[in-house]
Structures are given as C-alpha cells and as structure tokens.
C-alpha cells in the first residue's frame, strides 16, 4: 500500500512538472515574443493603451497554450479600425491580399486612390507595374502576399505620419508573423525605413538582403518611383533576381 501511494505521489509531481514546462515553452516561443521589432516596447505600450489588440479575444485560461496567429484572426482584430485619423478619410481599409502561406511578401507604403476605391493593395498604375514584376519573376499575384505599412490612404497620398505608422504597424508585424514568409521585399523608402528602423536612403540600401528578425528583407524601389524614373527598372530587376535565386 505504502509503495502504491509513493508511486501515485511521484506520478503527481511528474505531471505537475510537465505542465509547468509546457506552459513556459508556450510563452517563450509565442509568435509575439519571437517577432518583436526594434522600438517595439513603445508600440506595444501603444497597443496596450488601445485595449491590447493581441488579446482582444477572451483571454486564455492561465497556463493554457497560446494559439499561433493566423491572417483571418489578424484581420478580425483589426476590424473596421478607427485607431488613427486616417479612418475618417478612407473609403476602404486595404488589409492586403494573396497567399496566406506565401514565401514572399511585398510591403509598400500605403494605399493610393485606386486602392482606396477598391479596398485592394497595388491595383493602380504602380500596382499594375508590380504585377508585371511578379509575373516576370515567374510568379502569380495569388502566390505572393501584398500589403502596406498603412492600411488606409493618407489624404492626397501625402507621406504617412509617425503616429499613423506607430498605430498601424503592429498589424503588419502580426500579418508577417501569421504568413511566416522566407523573404520580405520592402517597396520604397517608407517601407524600408519603417521595417528596418533606418534613416538610410533607399538608394543606399536597395539590392542587399538585410535582416528582419531572422528573415531576409530586400529593399528596392517602389513601383511608383519606377513610373517616374523608368531607368531604375533595371535596378529593381537585379534586386528581384536575387530574390528569385533564393525562392
Ligand atoms: S491606417 Fe491603420 S491604424 Fe489607421 S485607421 Fe487605418 S487600419 Fe487603423
């Protein structure tokens, strides 16, 4: 009898230790803790002020495993967002589109007029050029994912403001975490500056793979820039060829 109760006691301790271990693993490998951008503590506090978007769903019971992010969940979290003033002037929120498991994600700056009208990213003239670039890479739009730093159009296509980026970017971080691409292609100055936390001009950083939290990030010119400067198309072609080699 005494031996039986010893065994039961040991078994109980073992189960408790195992539960504790699993719970800790869940925390240290959670998507949010793995992909935290530089300066994120500030952004994170911003999110927390807004009701902690990461946990807008009912909080899991203490010790339960966290489920990985998925794009649908990120979209639901974003909702009909009114977190920044751009919500008052947009026609449509432009979340992003493409494969939820894409190996390559293009990140631009913000929706323009046509994107705002349609609620889809990169569908204006610059978008048509991006589509041609994607096809020239031997891919279809549906095979990659396309989105922007900001999900709503700044009036008159003005440059994004710091506070708008700070409010909106956490959703991009979550999108990237959910998709888990091998390569991110940052299109233009704002996307590169925001993702890489750099003030370096796009001309000096384009064409090189840089590190974005363990992922390869290739900065290149924005297709809108190519429409104004067609000579730069060959540079973008060089950049995307480097991406193709890896894909
Ligand atoms: S730009 Fe981003 S943060 Fe601002 S309203 Fe649109 S979705 Fe919300």
GROMACS .gro file of C-alpha atoms in nm, residues 75 86 89-97 106-131 141 146-154 156-158 187 222-225 227:
model
   56
   75UNK     CA    1  -0.800   4.081  -3.988
   86UNK     CA    2  -0.699   5.810  -4.145
   89UNK     CA    3  -1.094   5.999  -4.472
   90UNK     CA    4  -1.057   5.648  -4.616
   91UNK     CA    5  -1.320   5.488  -4.836
   92UNK     CA    6  -1.198   5.135  -4.778
   93UNK     CA    7  -0.950   4.975  -4.546
   94UNK     CA    8  -0.687   4.788  -4.751
   95UNK     CA    9  -0.569   4.496  -4.543
   96UNK     CA   10  -0.366   4.307  -4.804
   97UNK     CA   11  -0.418   4.010  -5.032
  106UNK     CA   12   0.577   4.267  -5.076
  107UNK     CA   13   0.530   4.556  -4.836
  108UNK     CA   14   0.456   4.901  -4.970
  109UNK     CA   15   0.383   5.232  -4.805
  110UNK     CA   16   0.007   5.296  -4.808
  111UNK     CA   17  -0.295   5.262  -5.034
  112UNK     CA   18  -0.338   5.521  -5.309
  113UNK     CA   19  -0.659   5.645  -5.465
  114UNK     CA   20  -0.743   5.335  -5.667
  115UNK     CA   21  -0.657   5.104  -5.379
  116UNK     CA   22  -0.878   5.313  -5.151
  117UNK     CA   23  -1.163   5.285  -5.403
  118UNK     CA   24  -1.129   4.910  -5.445
  119UNK     CA   25  -1.009   4.805  -5.099
  120UNK     CA   26  -0.725   4.610  -5.260
  121UNK     CA   27  -0.349   4.672  -5.250
  122UNK     CA   28  -0.145   4.775  -5.554
  123UNK     CA   29  -0.419   4.793  -5.815
  124UNK     CA   30  -0.344   5.137  -5.962
  125UNK     CA   31  -0.077   5.212  -6.221
  126UNK     CA   32   0.205   5.134  -5.978
  127UNK     CA   33   0.024   4.814  -5.883
  128UNK     CA   34  -0.002   4.706  -6.244
  129UNK     CA   35   0.373   4.751  -6.272
  130UNK     CA   36   0.423   4.544  -5.957
  131UNK     CA   37   0.203   4.274  -6.108
  141UNK     CA   38  -0.009   3.761  -5.759
  146UNK     CA   39   0.095   4.211  -5.097
  147UNK     CA   40   0.028   4.469  -4.828
  148UNK     CA   41   0.132   4.808  -4.695
  149UNK     CA   42   0.263   4.962  -4.377
  150UNK     CA   43  -0.059   5.168  -4.350
  151UNK     CA   44  -0.394   5.011  -4.423
  152UNK     CA   45  -0.572   5.338  -4.501
  153UNK     CA   46  -0.496   5.603  -4.760
  154UNK     CA   47  -0.339   5.927  -4.637
  156UNK     CA   48  -0.394   6.326  -5.125
  157UNK     CA   49  -0.134   6.047  -5.100
  158UNK     CA   50   0.071   6.254  -4.856
  187UNK     CA   51   0.899   4.863  -5.167
  222UNK     CA   52   0.866   5.144  -5.515
  223UNK     CA   53   0.689   5.080  -5.849
  224UNK     CA   54   0.551   5.437  -5.833
  225UNK     CA   55   0.912   5.559  -5.838
  227UNK     CA   56   0.686   5.510  -6.324
   0.00000   0.00000   0.00000
